[in-house]
């Protein structure tokens, strides 16, 4: 003799099944879309913009491979920023500060950035490197 499910058991199983489906869809969309549901900006025209206390310094496509040093010595004369050098590397759709002579090394220890809106800041040198959505956004900062 087989047992039949009661109405409450059927409702509970239906709710459980719906919850599992919703979670699977949400997890799948997040996994396909990248971190926090955002797609990587690597090939979409995103730009890496570097600025010092004196203003715009340089802009490069996130899709490029480049390495350069930003010298903030002139900024230190005009402000309370330290004399400094930050070496930036753009590679494989990521931006990283690979060396700096700043006093706290927060910028060097920061994880690489790869999405529009992300920044790495070196407060002692008064320096910011950020990723903007596209070239139009970069030109507005100049």
PDB file of C-alpha atoms in Angstrom:
ATOM      1  CA  UNK A   1       0.000   0.000   0.000  1.00  0.00           C
ATOM      2  CA  UNK A   2       1.561   3.350  -1.105  1.00  0.00           C
ATOM      3  CA  UNK A   3       1.393   6.525   0.942  1.00  0.00           C
ATOM      4  CA  UNK A   4      -0.183   9.554  -0.641  1.00  0.00           C
ATOM      5  CA  UNK A   5       1.046  13.064  -0.048  1.00  0.00           C
ATOM      6  CA  UNK A   6      -1.115  15.389   1.939  1.00  0.00           C
ATOM      7  CA  UNK A   7      -2.001  18.824   0.582  1.00  0.00           C
ATOM      8  CA  UNK A   8       0.462  20.549   2.947  1.00  0.00           C
ATOM      9  CA  UNK A   9       3.271  18.256   1.782  1.00  0.00           C
ATOM     10  CA  UNK A  10       2.509  19.051  -1.872  1.00  0.00           C
ATOM     11  CA  UNK A  11       2.558  22.798  -1.186  1.00  0.00           C
ATOM     12  CA  UNK A  12       5.851  22.484   0.696  1.00  0.00           C
ATOM     13  CA  UNK A  13       7.427  20.500  -2.171  1.00  0.00           C
ATOM     14  CA  UNK A  14       6.172  23.051  -4.735  1.00  0.00           C
ATOM     15  CA  UNK A  15       7.636  25.946  -2.738  1.00  0.00           C
ATOM     16  CA  UNK A  16      10.919  24.076  -2.360  1.00  0.00           C
ATOM     17  CA  UNK A  17      11.067  23.327  -6.104  1.00  0.00           C
ATOM     18  CA  UNK A  18      10.325  26.951  -7.030  1.00  0.00           C
ATOM     19  CA  UNK A  19      13.002  28.175  -4.594  1.00  0.00           C
ATOM     20  CA  UNK A  20      15.587  25.813  -6.092  1.00  0.00           C
ATOM     21  CA  UNK A  21      14.744  26.967  -9.630  1.00  0.00           C
ATOM     22  CA  UNK A  22      14.951  30.662  -8.696  1.00  0.00           C
ATOM     23  CA  UNK A  23      18.293  30.140  -6.935  1.00  0.00           C
ATOM     24  CA  UNK A  24      19.666  28.200  -9.909  1.00  0.00           C
ATOM     25  CA  UNK A  25      18.621  30.947 -12.335  1.00  0.00           C
ATOM     26  CA  UNK A  26      20.038  33.700 -10.140  1.00  0.00           C
ATOM     27  CA  UNK A  27      23.334  31.879  -9.640  1.00  0.00           C
ATOM     28  CA  UNK A  28      23.587  31.103 -13.365  1.00  0.00           C
ATOM     29  CA  UNK A  29      23.019  34.741 -14.347  1.00  0.00           C
ATOM     30  CA  UNK A  30      25.573  35.948 -11.824  1.00  0.00           C
ATOM     31  CA  UNK A  31      28.166  33.407 -12.958  1.00  0.00           C
ATOM     32  CA  UNK A  32      27.692  34.232 -16.640  1.00  0.00           C
ATOM     33  CA  UNK A  33      27.637  37.976 -16.049  1.00  0.00           C
ATOM     34  CA  UNK A  34      30.785  38.199 -13.936  1.00  0.00           C
ATOM     35  CA  UNK A  35      31.280  39.526 -10.436  1.00  0.00           C
ATOM     36  CA  UNK A  36      28.153  41.109  -8.944  1.00  0.00           C
ATOM     37  CA  UNK A  37      26.264  40.448 -12.182  1.00  0.00           C
ATOM     38  CA  UNK A  38      28.427  42.878 -14.157  1.00  0.00           C
ATOM     39  CA  UNK A  39      30.166  41.874 -17.329  1.00  0.00           C
ATOM     40  CA  UNK A  40      33.881  42.403 -17.628  1.00  0.00           C
ATOM     41  CA  UNK A  41      34.727  45.673 -19.360  1.00  0.00           C
ATOM     42  CA  UNK A  42      37.866  44.281 -21.007  1.00  0.00           C
ATOM     43  CA  UNK A  43      36.843  44.482 -24.655  1.00  0.00           C
ATOM     44  CA  UNK A  44      34.051  47.042 -24.567  1.00  0.00           C
ATOM     45  CA  UNK A  45      35.961  50.290 -25.087  1.00  0.00           C
ATOM     46  CA  UNK A  46      36.683  50.793 -21.380  1.00  0.00           C
ATOM     47  CA  UNK A  47      39.532  53.208 -20.649  1.00  0.00           C
ATOM     48  CA  UNK A  48      42.121  53.404 -17.889  1.00  0.00           C
ATOM     49  CA  UNK A  49      42.466  56.992 -16.671  1.00  0.00           C
ATOM     50  CA  UNK A  50      45.292  58.210 -14.436  1.00  0.00           C
ATOM     51  CA  UNK A  51      45.023  61.509 -12.578  1.00  0.00           C
ATOM     52  CA  UNK A  52      47.310  63.322 -10.165  1.00  0.00           C
ATOM     53  CA  UNK A  53      46.598  66.311  -7.921  1.00  0.00           C
ATOM     54  CA  UNK A  54      47.460  68.603 -10.821  1.00  0.00           C
ATOM     55  CA  UNK A  55      44.829  66.920 -13.027  1.00  0.00           C
ATOM     56  CA  UNK A  56      44.578  64.486 -15.919  1.00  0.00           C
ATOM     57  CA  UNK A  57      47.744  62.493 -16.570  1.00  0.00           C
ATOM     58  CA  UNK A  58      47.065  59.740 -19.112  1.00  0.00           C
ATOM     59  CA  UNK A  59      44.344  57.509 -20.632  1.00  0.00           C
ATOM     60  CA  UNK A  60      44.799  54.087 -22.222  1.00  0.00           C
ATOM     61  CA  UNK A  61      42.364  51.446 -23.483  1.00  0.00           C
ATOM     62  CA  UNK A  62      41.805  48.673 -20.940  1.00  0.00           C
ATOM     63  CA  UNK A  63      42.401  46.220 -23.776  1.00  0.00           C
ATOM     64  CA  UNK A  64      45.975  47.501 -24.254  1.00  0.00           C
ATOM     65  CA  UNK A  65      49.146  46.179 -22.674  1.00  0.00           C
ATOM     66  CA  UNK A  66      51.148  49.024 -21.144  1.00  0.00           C
ATOM     67  CA  UNK A  67      53.444  49.756 -18.254  1.00  0.00           C
ATOM     68  CA  UNK A  68      54.459  53.271 -17.206  1.00  0.00           C
ATOM     69  CA  UNK A  69      55.507  55.313 -14.196  1.00  0.00           C
ATOM     70  CA  UNK A  70      53.570  58.332 -12.969  1.00  0.00           C
ATOM     71  CA  UNK A  71      55.817  60.936 -11.326  1.00  0.00           C
ATOM     72  CA  UNK A  72      54.015  63.126  -8.773  1.00  0.00           C
ATOM     73  CA  UNK A  73      57.030  65.292  -7.882  1.00  0.00           C
ATOM     74  CA  UNK A  74      55.487  68.415  -9.444  1.00  0.00           C
ATOM     75  CA  UNK A  75      52.296  67.791  -7.473  1.00  0.00           C
ATOM     76  CA  UNK A  76      54.254  67.677  -4.218  1.00  0.00           C
ATOM     77  CA  UNK A  77      55.540  71.198  -4.836  1.00  0.00           C
ATOM     78  CA  UNK A  78      51.962  72.504  -5.200  1.00  0.00           C
ATOM     79  CA  UNK A  79      50.338  70.472  -2.416  1.00  0.00           C
ATOM     80  CA  UNK A  80      50.872  68.271   0.607  1.00  0.00           C
ATOM     81  CA  UNK A  81      51.379  65.160  -1.554  1.00  0.00           C
ATOM     82  CA  UNK A  82      54.668  63.278  -1.201  1.00  0.00           C
ATOM     83  CA  UNK A  83      57.194  63.232  -4.020  1.00  0.00           C
ATOM     84  CA  UNK A  84      56.491  59.952  -5.656  1.00  0.00           C
ATOM     85  CA  UNK A  85      56.495  57.438  -8.409  1.00  0.00           C
ATOM     86  CA  UNK A  86      53.777  54.864  -9.068  1.00  0.00           C
ATOM     87  CA  UNK A  87      54.309  52.212 -11.736  1.00  0.00           C
ATOM     88  CA  UNK A  88      51.082  51.149 -13.440  1.00  0.00           C
ATOM     89  CA  UNK A  89      50.583  47.983 -15.486  1.00  0.00           C
ATOM     90  CA  UNK A  90      47.683  47.329 -17.849  1.00  0.00           C
ATOM     91  CA  UNK A  91      47.647  43.709 -18.968  1.00  0.00           C
ATOM     92  CA  UNK A  92      44.995  41.152 -19.918  1.00  0.00           C
ATOM     93  CA  UNK A  93      42.129  43.547 -19.147  1.00  0.00           C
ATOM     94  CA  UNK A  94      43.366  44.365 -15.639  1.00  0.00           C
ATOM     95  CA  UNK A  95      45.076  47.381 -14.094  1.00  0.00           C
ATOM     96  CA  UNK A  96      47.509  47.130 -11.217  1.00  0.00           C
ATOM     97  CA  UNK A  97      49.924  49.410  -9.368  1.00  0.00           C
ATOM     98  CA  UNK A  98      53.005  47.199  -9.361  1.00  0.00           C
ATOM     99  CA  UNK A  99      55.345  49.509  -7.448  1.00  0.00           C
ATOM    100  CA  UNK A 100      55.314  52.760  -5.543  1.00  0.00           C
ATOM    101  CA  UNK A 101      57.640  54.620  -3.223  1.00  0.00           C
ATOM    102  CA  UNK A 102      54.743  55.805  -1.058  1.00  0.00           C
ATOM    103  CA  UNK A 103      54.794  55.427   2.697  1.00  0.00           C
ATOM    104  CA  UNK A 104      51.932  52.938   3.129  1.00  0.00           C
ATOM    105  CA  UNK A 105      51.863  50.700  -0.020  1.00  0.00           C
ATOM    106  CA  UNK A 106      48.042  50.454   0.000  1.00  0.00           C
ATOM    107  CA  UNK A 107      47.982  51.085  -3.754  1.00  0.00           C
ATOM    108  CA  UNK A 108      50.492  48.276  -4.407  1.00  0.00           C
ATOM    109  CA  UNK A 109      48.632  45.830  -2.160  1.00  0.00           C
ATOM    110  CA  UNK A 110      45.268  46.624  -3.812  1.00  0.00           C
ATOM    111  CA  UNK A 111      43.859  43.847  -5.992  1.00  0.00           C
ATOM    112  CA  UNK A 112      43.996  44.538  -9.745  1.00  0.00           C
ATOM    113  CA  UNK A 113      40.916  46.290 -11.129  1.00  0.00           C
ATOM    114  CA  UNK A 114      39.080  45.299 -14.310  1.00  0.00           C
ATOM    115  CA  UNK A 115      35.607  46.914 -14.363  1.00  0.00           C
ATOM    116  CA  UNK A 116      34.273  50.400 -15.036  1.00  0.00           C
ATOM    117  CA  UNK A 117      33.945  52.388 -11.842  1.00  0.00           C
ATOM    118  CA  UNK A 118      36.778  50.648  -9.994  1.00  0.00           C
ATOM    119  CA  UNK A 119      39.722  52.709  -8.697  1.00  0.00           C
ATOM    120  CA  UNK A 120      43.109  52.373  -7.082  1.00  0.00           C
ATOM    121  CA  UNK A 121      44.130  55.391  -5.010  1.00  0.00           C
ATOM    122  CA  UNK A 122      47.530  56.410  -3.633  1.00  0.00           C
ATOM    123  CA  UNK A 123      46.719  59.033  -1.005  1.00  0.00           C
ATOM    124  CA  UNK A 124      50.339  59.914  -0.110  1.00  0.00           C
ATOM    125  CA  UNK A 125      51.030  60.793  -3.765  1.00  0.00           C
ATOM    126  CA  UNK A 126      47.619  62.277  -4.560  1.00  0.00           C
ATOM    127  CA  UNK A 127      47.197  59.793  -7.419  1.00  0.00           C
ATOM    128  CA  UNK A 128      44.149  57.901  -8.768  1.00  0.00           C
ATOM    129  CA  UNK A 129      43.911  55.274 -11.506  1.00  0.00           C
ATOM    130  CA  UNK A 130      40.383  54.283 -12.508  1.00  0.00           C
ATOM    131  CA  UNK A 131      38.492  52.485 -15.228  1.00  0.00           C
ATOM    132  CA  UNK A 132      35.779  54.428 -17.048  1.00  0.00           C
ATOM    133  CA  UNK A 133      33.099  53.005 -19.312  1.00  0.00           C
ATOM    134  CA  UNK A 134      34.381  54.398 -22.608  1.00  0.00           C
ATOM    135  CA  UNK A 135      36.509  57.007 -24.329  1.00  0.00           C
ATOM    136  CA  UNK A 136      33.776  59.660 -24.030  1.00  0.00           C
ATOM    137  CA  UNK A 137      33.893  59.339 -20.240  1.00  0.00           C
ATOM    138  CA  UNK A 138      37.692  59.638 -20.299  1.00  0.00           C
ATOM    139  CA  UNK A 139      37.576  62.825 -22.385  1.00  0.00           C
ATOM    140  CA  UNK A 140      35.193  64.442 -19.869  1.00  0.00           C
ATOM    141  CA  UNK A 141      37.894  64.127 -17.208  1.00  0.00           C
ATOM    142  CA  UNK A 142      40.475  66.040 -19.213  1.00  0.00           C
TER     143      UNK A 142
END
